[in-house]
Amino acid sequence: MNAQHDLGPSHIAPPVADPMDRTRFPVDTWRLVETRFDSDDLGTTESLFSVGNGYLGLRGNYEESRDAHVDGTFINGFHETWPINHAEEAYGFARIGQTIVNVPDPKVIRLYVDDEPLQLSTADLLEYERSLDLREGVLTRDLLWRTPGGKKVRIRSTRMVPLGQRHLAVMTFEVTVLETRASIAISSQLLNRQDRQEQPVEGPQNHDTTASDPRKAEAFNRRVLQPAHQHADAGTGRLELAYKTTESGMTLGVVADHRIDTDCRYSAEAIAEDDMAKVIYRVAAEPMTPIRITKIVSFHTADSVPPRELIDRAQRTLARTWEQGVQHEFDEQRYWLGKFWEAADVEIPGHEALQQAVRWNLFSILQASARAEGQGIAAKGVTGSGYGGHYFWDTEIYVMPFLTYTIPWAARNALRFRYTLLDSARSRARELAQKGALFPWRTINGHEASAYYAAGTAQYHIDADIAYSLSQYVGASGDLDFLAREAIDIFVETARLWADLGFWRDETRRTFHIHGVTGPDEYTTVVNDNLYTNVLARFNLRRAAHAVWDLKREDPIAYAQLVRRTGLTDDEPDEWAEAAQSMAIPYDDHLGIHPQDMHFLEREMWDLENTPLEKRPLLLHYHPLVIYRFQVLKQADVVLALFLQGEEFTAEQKKADFDYYDPITTGDSTLSAVVQSIIAAEVGYHDLALRYFLSALFVDLDNRHNNTADGVHVASTGGVWSALVSGFGGFRDIGAQYGERQWQIDPRLPVRWDELSYKLTLKGTRVKVTVRTDEVELELEEGPGPLTFDVRGKVVTLAGDGEDSSVRVPLTHQGPRLDGEPANPAGIQRSDGTVISAIVPSGD
């Protein structure tokens, strides 16, 4: 991968649509393919070729486990705890850190031919191909190796983590000597490397790697997994290991079974130790006679279940797999993914490279979320240890829209996980002297794990983010049962938090203020009346009030149960509605913009033009106090509010705000480009919107932030879907805060695109939306309907049968189109090298 390509706005050329080395990564719209081994970017490709299902994730390491950045196997939620030692203590600081654990590696299958080991970095490879099939859900590798002794050996392996079986991984390893006999040894292992708990830094970086990088997982200087059980049996090919974490007390059991299929003579032996169990097959290989190993592995974890019981569970998982047949798992995976792509595919005809990248991004969301059941969706999914395996607001704002509108059952699972944290959130609010509930900024087990409160706990907006996501899901799915029985408690407790955190001030009119908070932009912290926070808190308060009123009117029994659970009083919803109505929304009449907070415009502008790229991202090279004194943004803040609450701003305000904030947004966060793309498209900067989209699309595929080695940026992959569907596709959900909904479609198709299609599942009905240069076509694909849309001012209804199941709405234009982009004479460069200063003509 080449991290030096410029995907952003440029005064010289149109956006680079395809930054990947296509001699190594050829275009295939349904596969990510690699045709040449390269040790320079092992960490990046390990992340890109990961396979997972939201519970279990296997990094794309090579089976030989000799050439690796990090041999990684991760289980969502399986973590170790450790005391957070603050240099200076204060009441309410986070006390217990949590970090995802790199568990025993089941991928290791080492090959020896005439006692010569296969090691890709030194091997004479006559042929090489590795591919991740996005329809099959299988990672495949094909090699033709000429050994040091001159023998040609074909090696083919597959790896899959089934979406239908949460606790299972399936691997095959096939060896064929092509011309002459050979002595073959295959060592298949379960390997626990304690030193893997510390993540190294990959390759050359454009920043000082000695600085502390908060994006990486914490390193342990002690043993994390305490051995509890080990067993190996050569006759059955069974390996077993079990552990208990030293501090968190979580337990893990892993069992691997092997079957060998060959006409060659062979023998087997097995060894079990505390941190390794292996079975070794020694084979007298005959020419053109395959030796095929099938390895199935099951992981089970728990908070405190005895390790022996987890071994029993894993054994039952494997017994069921053998009974059904291993081929059944491959067939089920294909079927599962077929249903997924029916509901979630986004197509850009005529742009195969972009199509490949889009599908890889969507597939990555699925791998992070599908079987997360009972856990959150981590910032890196199960592809790496970045951010310690923590759950953030990223889930609700960037990942949940995709899940809500394509696979709503997965969205419900994610929201229900937040509901299970509600008691911990209530306790955290009390600790901070507030009523209601305050969800942790970053967590695995429900307790706050952010040691730096200014850019962590102070981001109270996570409460409103969760409420926003819940409202979006209920509106799209119609799941009123979930709302009435459980989820409405989230509305109530988050609204209580805002009502208590804010305060009334009498000025020219009575206003409600929220002080001492941090918005999404972490380069500006602990401020008064952060616009994003206030706008989303207003939404939260209104939505909670209307939800309670609706429940009281429509389901008195459920309302009575809510009152008993929460102690809700009749006057609370009225108080919330009043606070929302009077919420302070910063606005500067002179500049005609919304300040990011009440004092933001008083700060000096950061000189980005003269900030060298080697000093980016800023957070790794400047003390926070230095950054906080300036007008400079890590990521979209006000602009994100313009997207999420678009109906609260006029078109003129959106353009003015975008023009002001876009030039001072560094893009140091991968969360920024997708939002900037959406609003750029809406206000008319179509070329700029496309450039931001391309930058986001290749964040990981091109390792644009130089940390893909730590895992895939799952929130960015979700944002890619939003940029396509809400940005270019123009889809909006309007009026949610009042408990009412209107689905709008007002597209902004890029000039270079002839067509864009996407799917939406609304109230159990799936609709395909196709945007062309001159029309929008809506087609009801599945479900009863009816569904009503506003397509650029024309109201249309899909009924589900006959002629009303499809409708076409003519378009005379693709929305407002502005020549150029926001003016910025300073010539600012973002952290990825993007120049955003100069005017770029619209069109091709």
Tab-separated table of C-alpha atoms in Angstrom, residues 257-636:
chain	number	residue	atom	x	y	z
A	257	ASP	CA	-9.746	-30.619	15.995
A	258	HIS	CA	-7.820	-31.937	12.985
A	259	ARG	CA	-8.582	-34.346	10.169
A	260	ILE	CA	-5.955	-35.451	7.658
A	261	ASP	CA	-6.918	-36.721	4.222
A	262	THR	CA	-4.198	-38.259	2.022
A	263	ASP	CA	-3.204	-41.429	0.252
A	264	CYS	CA	0.348	-40.966	1.471
A	265	ARG	CA	1.777	-42.767	4.488
A	266	TYR	CA	1.854	-40.605	7.620
A	267	SER	CA	2.267	-40.616	11.396
A	268	ALA	CA	1.111	-38.186	14.047
A	269	GLU	CA	2.274	-36.976	17.453
A	270	ALA	CA	0.874	-34.374	19.817
A	271	ILE	CA	2.339	-32.136	22.536
A	272	ALA	CA	0.604	-29.927	25.114
A	273	GLU	CA	2.288	-27.296	27.283
A	274	ASP	CA	1.077	-24.256	29.208
A	275	ASP	CA	1.230	-21.942	26.192
A	276	MET	CA	1.270	-24.305	23.269
A	277	ALA	CA	-0.530	-27.387	22.033
A	278	LYS	CA	0.375	-28.907	18.688
A	279	VAL	CA	-0.152	-31.912	16.502
A	280	ILE	CA	2.605	-32.839	14.054
A	281	TYR	CA	1.944	-34.899	10.924
A	282	ARG	CA	4.933	-36.517	9.260
A	283	VAL	CA	4.127	-37.597	5.721
A	284	ALA	CA	6.005	-39.553	3.061
A	285	ALA	CA	4.707	-37.404	0.221
A	286	GLU	CA	4.238	-38.883	-3.238
A	287	PRO	CA	4.166	-36.734	-6.406
A	288	MET	CA	0.752	-35.249	-7.247
A	289	THR	CA	-0.822	-36.791	-4.132
A	290	PRO	CA	-2.491	-34.072	-2.001
A	291	ILE	CA	-2.120	-33.914	1.762
A	292	ARG	CA	-5.096	-32.038	3.165
A	293	ILE	CA	-5.482	-30.929	6.773
A	294	THR	CA	-8.859	-29.678	7.980
A	295	LYS	CA	-8.635	-27.726	11.239
A	296	ILE	CA	-11.716	-26.497	13.076
A	297	VAL	CA	-11.370	-24.393	16.202
A	298	SER	CA	-13.853	-23.213	18.799
A	299	PHE	CA	-13.390	-20.382	21.306
A	300	HIS	CA	-15.665	-19.779	24.279
A	301	THR	CA	-15.224	-17.007	26.826
A	302	ALA	CA	-17.020	-15.844	29.947
A	303	ASP	CA	-16.785	-13.386	32.815
A	304	SER	CA	-16.264	-16.077	35.437
A	305	VAL	CA	-17.330	-19.535	34.182
A	306	PRO	CA	-14.784	-22.244	35.102
A	307	PRO	CA	-12.357	-22.889	32.237
A	308	ARG	CA	-13.245	-26.586	32.158
A	309	GLU	CA	-16.850	-25.753	31.356
A	310	LEU	CA	-15.713	-23.553	28.469
A	311	ILE	CA	-13.686	-26.476	27.118
A	312	ASP	CA	-16.872	-28.551	27.248
A	313	ARG	CA	-18.769	-25.901	25.318
A	314	ALA	CA	-16.067	-25.739	22.677
A	315	GLN	CA	-16.127	-29.517	22.338
A	316	ARG	CA	-19.881	-29.405	21.729
A	317	THR	CA	-19.422	-26.721	19.062
A	318	LEU	CA	-16.896	-28.905	17.239
A	319	ALA	CA	-19.017	-32.052	17.580
A	320	ARG	CA	-21.931	-30.233	15.944
A	321	THR	CA	-19.656	-28.996	13.165
A	322	TRP	CA	-18.357	-32.482	12.359
A	323	GLU	CA	-21.905	-33.847	12.485
A	324	GLN	CA	-23.183	-31.305	9.970
A	325	GLY	CA	-20.038	-31.506	7.867
A	326	VAL	CA	-17.412	-28.851	7.325
A	327	GLN	CA	-18.731	-28.134	3.839
A	328	HIS	CA	-21.997	-27.124	5.483
A	329	GLU	CA	-20.160	-24.199	7.112
A	330	PHE	CA	-18.886	-22.963	3.745
A	331	ASP	CA	-22.363	-23.331	2.231
A	332	GLU	CA	-23.931	-21.470	5.161
A	333	GLN	CA	-21.369	-18.693	4.868
A	334	ARG	CA	-22.180	-18.241	1.198
A	335	TYR	CA	-25.917	-18.186	1.936
A	336	TRP	CA	-25.476	-15.767	4.858
A	337	LEU	CA	-23.462	-13.354	2.754
A	338	GLY	CA	-25.885	-13.669	-0.145
A	339	LYS	CA	-28.667	-12.383	2.113
A	340	PHE	CA	-26.391	-9.656	3.420
A	341	TRP	CA	-25.505	-8.311	-0.013
A	342	GLU	CA	-29.161	-8.457	-1.072
A	343	ALA	CA	-29.928	-6.037	1.751
A	344	ALA	CA	-26.779	-3.929	1.911
A	345	ASP	CA	-24.960	-3.677	-1.416
A	346	VAL	CA	-24.186	-0.242	-2.836
A	347	GLU	CA	-23.385	-0.167	-6.535
A	348	ILE	CA	-21.474	2.370	-8.619
A	349	PRO	CA	-21.671	1.024	-12.201
A	350	GLY	CA	-18.681	1.803	-14.376
A	351	HIS	CA	-16.260	2.341	-11.482
A	352	GLU	CA	-14.843	-1.074	-10.685
A	353	ALA	CA	-11.980	0.066	-8.458
A	354	LEU	CA	-14.339	2.143	-6.345
A	355	GLN	CA	-16.837	-0.713	-6.298
A	356	GLN	CA	-14.218	-3.069	-4.905
A	357	ALA	CA	-13.272	-0.574	-2.196
A	358	VAL	CA	-16.897	0.123	-1.258
A	359	ARG	CA	-17.687	-3.555	-0.848
A	360	TRP	CA	-14.572	-4.157	1.222
A	361	ASN	CA	-15.635	-1.323	3.548
A	362	LEU	CA	-19.162	-2.702	3.922
A	363	PHE	CA	-17.826	-6.211	4.491
A	364	SER	CA	-15.617	-4.813	7.241
A	365	ILE	CA	-18.634	-3.392	9.076
A	366	LEU	CA	-20.296	-6.784	8.922
A	367	GLN	CA	-17.210	-8.546	10.278
A	368	ALA	CA	-17.143	-6.114	13.200
A	369	SER	CA	-20.812	-6.344	14.139
A	370	ALA	CA	-22.714	-9.399	12.929
A	371	ARG	CA	-22.202	-11.634	15.958
A	372	ALA	CA	-21.184	-9.023	18.520
A	373	GLU	CA	-24.290	-10.110	20.478
A	374	GLY	CA	-24.012	-9.014	24.081
A	375	GLN	CA	-20.996	-6.818	23.356
A	376	GLY	CA	-20.397	-3.492	21.677
A	377	ILE	CA	-18.715	-2.804	18.361
A	378	ALA	CA	-15.092	-1.892	18.966
A	379	ALA	CA	-13.303	0.913	17.141
A	380	LYS	CA	-11.142	-1.687	15.372
A	381	GLY	CA	-13.739	-4.450	15.415
A	382	VAL	CA	-11.897	-7.728	15.917
A	383	THR	CA	-9.084	-6.934	13.463
A	384	GLY	CA	-6.557	-5.476	15.905
A	385	SER	CA	-5.872	-4.044	19.329
A	386	GLY	CA	-6.021	-0.352	18.409
A	387	TYR	CA	-7.763	1.827	21.004
A	388	GLY	CA	-7.526	-1.134	23.379
A	389	GLY	CA	-10.588	-2.844	21.921
A	390	HIS	CA	-12.825	-0.111	23.375
A	391	TYR	CA	-16.308	0.971	22.363
A	392	PHE	CA	-16.855	4.680	21.646
A	393	TRP	CA	-19.546	6.993	20.272
A	394	ASP	CA	-18.276	5.903	16.853
A	395	THR	CA	-20.716	3.008	16.967
A	396	GLU	CA	-23.842	5.105	17.309
A	397	ILE	CA	-23.002	7.901	14.878
A	398	TYR	CA	-20.982	6.140	12.183
A	399	VAL	CA	-21.729	2.404	12.292
A	400	MET	CA	-25.341	2.267	13.445
A	401	PRO	CA	-26.901	4.041	10.430
A	402	PHE	CA	-25.644	1.244	8.179
A	403	LEU	CA	-26.924	-1.442	10.535
A	404	THR	CA	-30.242	0.303	11.139
A	405	TYR	CA	-31.079	0.651	7.464
A	406	THR	CA	-29.694	-2.657	6.177
A	407	ILE	CA	-29.544	-5.322	8.938
A	408	PRO	CA	-31.714	-3.882	11.724
A	409	TRP	CA	-31.449	-6.925	13.987
A	410	ALA	CA	-27.734	-6.190	14.367
A	411	ALA	CA	-28.574	-2.576	15.208
A	412	ARG	CA	-30.949	-3.784	17.908
A	413	ASN	CA	-28.234	-5.973	19.401
A	414	ALA	CA	-25.844	-3.036	19.565
A	415	LEU	CA	-28.436	-0.802	21.229
A	416	ARG	CA	-29.417	-3.489	23.677
A	417	PHE	CA	-25.778	-3.720	24.718
A	418	ARG	CA	-25.945	-0.023	25.620
A	419	TYR	CA	-29.114	-0.735	27.608
A	420	THR	CA	-27.256	-3.361	29.654
A	421	LEU	CA	-24.767	-0.636	30.648
A	422	LEU	CA	-27.479	1.672	31.973
A	423	ASP	CA	-26.946	0.867	35.667
A	424	SER	CA	-23.217	1.551	35.320
A	425	ALA	CA	-24.042	4.792	33.520
A	426	ARG	CA	-26.341	5.823	36.378
A	427	SER	CA	-23.529	5.164	38.846
A	428	ARG	CA	-21.099	7.189	36.750
A	429	ALA	CA	-23.510	10.133	36.650
A	430	ARG	CA	-23.832	10.052	40.449
A	431	GLU	CA	-20.048	9.966	40.747
A	432	LEU	CA	-19.942	13.168	38.699
A	433	ALA	CA	-22.691	14.726	40.840
A	434	GLN	CA	-25.346	14.467	38.131
A	435	LYS	CA	-28.786	12.959	37.863
A	436	GLY	CA	-29.717	10.455	35.173
A	437	ALA	CA	-27.060	8.397	33.420
A	438	LEU	CA	-23.704	9.203	31.861
A	439	PHE	CA	-22.397	6.555	29.499
A	440	PRO	CA	-18.620	5.974	29.466
A	441	TRP	CA	-16.654	7.694	26.761
A	442	ARG	CA	-14.567	4.590	26.162
A	443	THR	CA	-15.171	1.204	27.695
A	444	ILE	CA	-15.332	-2.552	27.347
A	445	ASN	CA	-17.018	-3.592	30.585
A	446	GLY	CA	-19.231	-0.550	31.112
A	447	HIS	CA	-16.885	1.463	33.326
A	448	GLU	CA	-15.127	4.588	32.154
A	449	ALA	CA	-11.639	3.755	30.874
A	450	SER	CA	-10.565	7.176	29.620
A	451	ALA	CA	-7.716	8.440	31.762
A	452	TYR	CA	-7.746	11.895	30.168
A	453	TYR	CA	-11.045	13.474	31.169
A	454	ALA	CA	-10.733	16.607	29.023
A	455	ALA	CA	-10.968	14.596	25.803
A	456	GLY	CA	-12.814	11.669	27.400
A	457	THR	CA	-15.379	11.976	30.181
A	458	ALA	CA	-16.050	15.608	29.227
A	459	GLN	CA	-17.551	14.379	25.955
A	460	TYR	CA	-21.002	14.161	27.500
A	461	HIS	CA	-22.430	14.202	23.996
A	462	ILE	CA	-22.148	10.411	23.963
A	463	ASP	CA	-25.466	10.356	25.841
A	464	ALA	CA	-27.168	12.256	23.024
A	465	ASP	CA	-25.382	10.152	20.411
A	466	ILE	CA	-26.843	6.978	21.907
A	467	ALA	CA	-30.295	8.561	22.142
A	468	TYR	CA	-30.012	9.729	18.527
A	469	SER	CA	-29.092	6.252	17.346
A	470	LEU	CA	-31.907	4.684	19.357
A	471	SER	CA	-34.411	7.109	17.867
A	472	GLN	CA	-33.133	6.405	14.369
A	473	TYR	CA	-33.440	2.648	14.877
A	474	VAL	CA	-36.952	2.769	16.337
A	475	GLY	CA	-38.145	5.046	13.564
A	476	ALA	CA	-36.678	2.908	10.807
A	477	SER	CA	-37.644	-0.474	12.240
A	478	GLY	CA	-40.919	0.306	13.996
A	479	ASP	CA	-39.644	-1.733	16.967
A	480	LEU	CA	-41.936	-0.130	19.520
A	481	ASP	CA	-41.801	-3.209	21.751
A	482	PHE	CA	-38.072	-2.743	22.365
A	483	LEU	CA	-38.672	0.944	23.019
A	484	ALA	CA	-41.511	0.384	25.486
A	485	ARG	CA	-39.967	-2.466	27.439
A	486	GLU	CA	-36.362	-1.339	27.764
A	487	ALA	CA	-34.945	1.295	25.491
A	488	ILE	CA	-37.163	4.164	26.616
A	489	ASP	CA	-35.233	4.051	29.887
A	490	ILE	CA	-32.224	5.316	27.901
A	491	PHE	CA	-34.256	8.305	26.699
A	492	VAL	CA	-35.397	9.063	30.248
A	493	GLU	CA	-32.013	8.801	31.937
A	494	THR	CA	-30.073	10.702	29.275
A	495	ALA	CA	-32.680	13.497	29.277
A	496	ARG	CA	-32.367	13.699	33.055
A	497	LEU	CA	-28.624	14.104	32.659
A	498	TRP	CA	-29.017	17.072	30.320
A	499	ALA	CA	-31.714	18.685	32.422
A	500	ASP	CA	-29.435	18.492	35.458
A	501	LEU	CA	-26.137	19.309	33.730
A	502	GLY	CA	-27.479	22.438	32.063
A	503	PHE	CA	-28.698	25.610	33.752
A	504	TRP	CA	-31.000	28.536	33.105
A	505	ARG	CA	-29.736	32.072	32.559
A	506	ASP	CA	-31.862	35.189	32.254
A	507	GLU	CA	-30.541	37.516	29.602
A	508	THR	CA	-32.582	39.197	26.894
A	509	ARG	CA	-34.556	35.944	26.889
A	510	ARG	CA	-34.465	32.865	29.065
A	511	THR	CA	-31.863	30.420	27.742
A	512	PHE	CA	-30.611	26.988	28.770
A	513	HIS	CA	-26.843	26.514	28.796
A	514	ILE	CA	-24.472	23.552	29.063
A	515	HIS	CA	-20.980	24.358	30.302
A	516	GLY	CA	-17.769	22.427	30.848
A	517	VAL	CA	-18.086	19.880	28.049
A	518	THR	CA	-16.083	18.721	25.036
A	519	GLY	CA	-17.572	18.204	21.593
A	520	PRO	CA	-16.432	15.757	18.905
A	521	ASP	CA	-13.447	17.994	18.098
A	522	GLU	CA	-10.823	16.869	20.607
A	523	TYR	CA	-8.552	19.807	19.759
A	524	THR	CA	-10.940	22.062	21.689
A	525	THR	CA	-11.898	20.810	25.143
A	526	VAL	CA	-13.957	21.653	28.240
A	527	VAL	CA	-15.858	24.563	26.741
A	528	ASN	CA	-19.160	26.314	27.290
A	529	ASP	CA	-22.104	25.707	24.974
A	530	ASN	CA	-20.383	23.516	22.430
A	531	LEU	CA	-22.707	23.747	19.451
A	532	TYR	CA	-22.740	20.039	18.615
A	533	THR	CA	-23.408	19.082	22.230
A	534	ASN	CA	-26.215	21.596	22.645
A	535	VAL	CA	-27.896	20.731	19.349
A	536	LEU	CA	-27.799	16.996	20.052
A	537	ALA	CA	-28.830	17.510	23.686
A	538	ARG	CA	-31.813	19.480	22.400
A	539	PHE	CA	-32.712	16.556	20.187
A	540	ASN	CA	-32.293	14.151	23.117
A	541	LEU	CA	-34.547	16.211	25.395
A	542	ARG	CA	-37.278	16.601	22.799
A	543	ARG	CA	-37.195	12.994	21.716
A	544	ALA	CA	-37.369	11.759	25.298
A	545	ALA	CA	-40.317	13.999	26.104
A	546	HIS	CA	-42.293	12.914	23.049
A	547	ALA	CA	-41.449	9.248	23.640
A	548	VAL	CA	-42.807	9.440	27.178
A	549	TRP	CA	-45.924	11.323	26.117
A	550	ASP	CA	-46.580	8.836	23.323
A	551	LEU	CA	-46.129	5.858	25.623
A	552	LYS	CA	-48.439	7.328	28.251
A	553	ARG	CA	-51.130	7.899	25.626
A	554	GLU	CA	-50.795	4.668	23.654
A	555	ASP	CA	-49.721	2.073	26.235
A	556	PRO	CA	-50.678	3.037	29.810
A	557	ILE	CA	-49.501	-0.284	31.210
A	558	ALA	CA	-46.020	0.082	29.711
A	559	TYR	CA	-45.967	3.684	30.944
A	560	ALA	CA	-46.802	2.569	34.480
A	561	GLN	CA	-43.960	0.042	34.314
A	562	LEU	CA	-41.607	2.784	33.130
A	563	VAL	CA	-42.609	4.950	36.092
A	564	ARG	CA	-41.938	2.074	38.493
A	565	ARG	CA	-38.538	1.330	36.927
A	566	THR	CA	-37.278	4.905	36.753
A	567	GLY	CA	-39.319	6.940	39.245
A	568	LEU	CA	-40.398	9.231	36.404
A	569	THR	CA	-42.625	12.118	37.455
A	570	ASP	CA	-45.297	13.790	35.339
A	571	ASP	CA	-43.493	17.118	35.215
A	572	GLU	CA	-40.136	15.820	33.975
A	573	PRO	CA	-41.032	15.580	30.260
A	574	ASP	CA	-42.384	19.136	30.404
A	575	GLU	CA	-39.095	20.283	31.917
A	576	TRP	CA	-37.152	18.521	29.164
A	577	ALA	CA	-39.252	20.095	26.431
A	578	GLU	CA	-38.820	23.542	27.952
A	579	ALA	CA	-35.048	23.133	28.199
A	580	ALA	CA	-34.904	21.983	24.583
A	581	GLN	CA	-37.004	24.909	23.416
A	582	SER	CA	-34.680	27.381	25.151
A	583	MET	CA	-31.355	25.684	24.410
A	584	ALA	CA	-28.536	28.156	23.788
A	585	ILE	CA	-27.295	27.799	20.218
A	586	PRO	CA	-24.180	29.942	19.598
A	587	TYR	CA	-24.415	32.239	16.578
A	588	ASP	CA	-22.218	35.122	15.452
A	589	ASP	CA	-24.130	37.808	13.559
A	590	HIS	CA	-20.980	39.472	12.267
A	591	LEU	CA	-19.532	36.378	10.590
A	592	GLY	CA	-22.904	34.774	9.973
A	593	ILE	CA	-21.758	31.430	11.382
A	594	HIS	CA	-22.321	29.182	14.381
A	595	PRO	CA	-19.244	29.313	16.641
A	596	GLN	CA	-18.118	25.876	17.759
A	597	ASP	CA	-18.539	27.131	21.322
A	598	MET	CA	-19.170	30.426	23.078
A	599	HIS	CA	-15.497	31.477	23.060
A	600	PHE	CA	-14.176	29.641	20.009
A	601	LEU	CA	-13.880	32.750	17.834
A	602	GLU	CA	-11.763	34.492	20.466
A	603	ARG	CA	-8.903	32.066	19.851
A	604	GLU	CA	-5.971	32.616	17.500
A	605	MET	CA	-5.917	30.753	14.186
A	606	TRP	CA	-3.421	27.893	13.953
A	607	ASP	CA	-0.884	28.402	11.160
A	608	LEU	CA	-1.532	25.154	9.318
A	609	GLU	CA	0.194	26.391	6.198
A	610	ASN	CA	3.522	26.424	7.980
A	611	THR	CA	2.982	23.291	10.053
A	612	PRO	CA	5.133	20.596	8.435
A	613	LEU	CA	3.592	17.222	7.671
A	614	GLU	CA	6.059	15.499	9.964
A	615	LYS	CA	4.298	17.318	12.811
A	616	ARG	CA	0.992	15.675	12.005
A	617	PRO	CA	-1.235	14.559	13.527
A	618	LEU	CA	-0.996	17.446	15.940
A	619	LEU	CA	-1.948	15.334	18.974
A	620	LEU	CA	1.323	13.388	18.726
A	621	HIS	CA	3.575	16.454	18.498
A	622	TYR	CA	2.120	19.274	20.586
A	623	HIS	CA	1.086	19.504	24.207
A	624	PRO	CA	-2.716	19.634	24.477
A	625	LEU	CA	-2.603	23.136	25.994
A	626	VAL	CA	-0.815	24.401	22.895
A	627	ILE	CA	-3.512	23.012	20.618
A	628	TYR	CA	-6.389	24.160	22.835
A	629	ARG	CA	-5.398	27.827	22.462
A	630	PHE	CA	-6.085	27.883	18.737
A	631	GLN	CA	-8.873	27.644	16.216
A	632	VAL	CA	-7.939	24.273	14.739
A	633	LEU	CA	-10.063	21.138	14.475
A	634	LYS	CA	-9.136	17.497	14.694
A	635	GLN	CA	-12.431	16.536	13.043
A	636	ALA	CA	-15.818	17.857	11.993
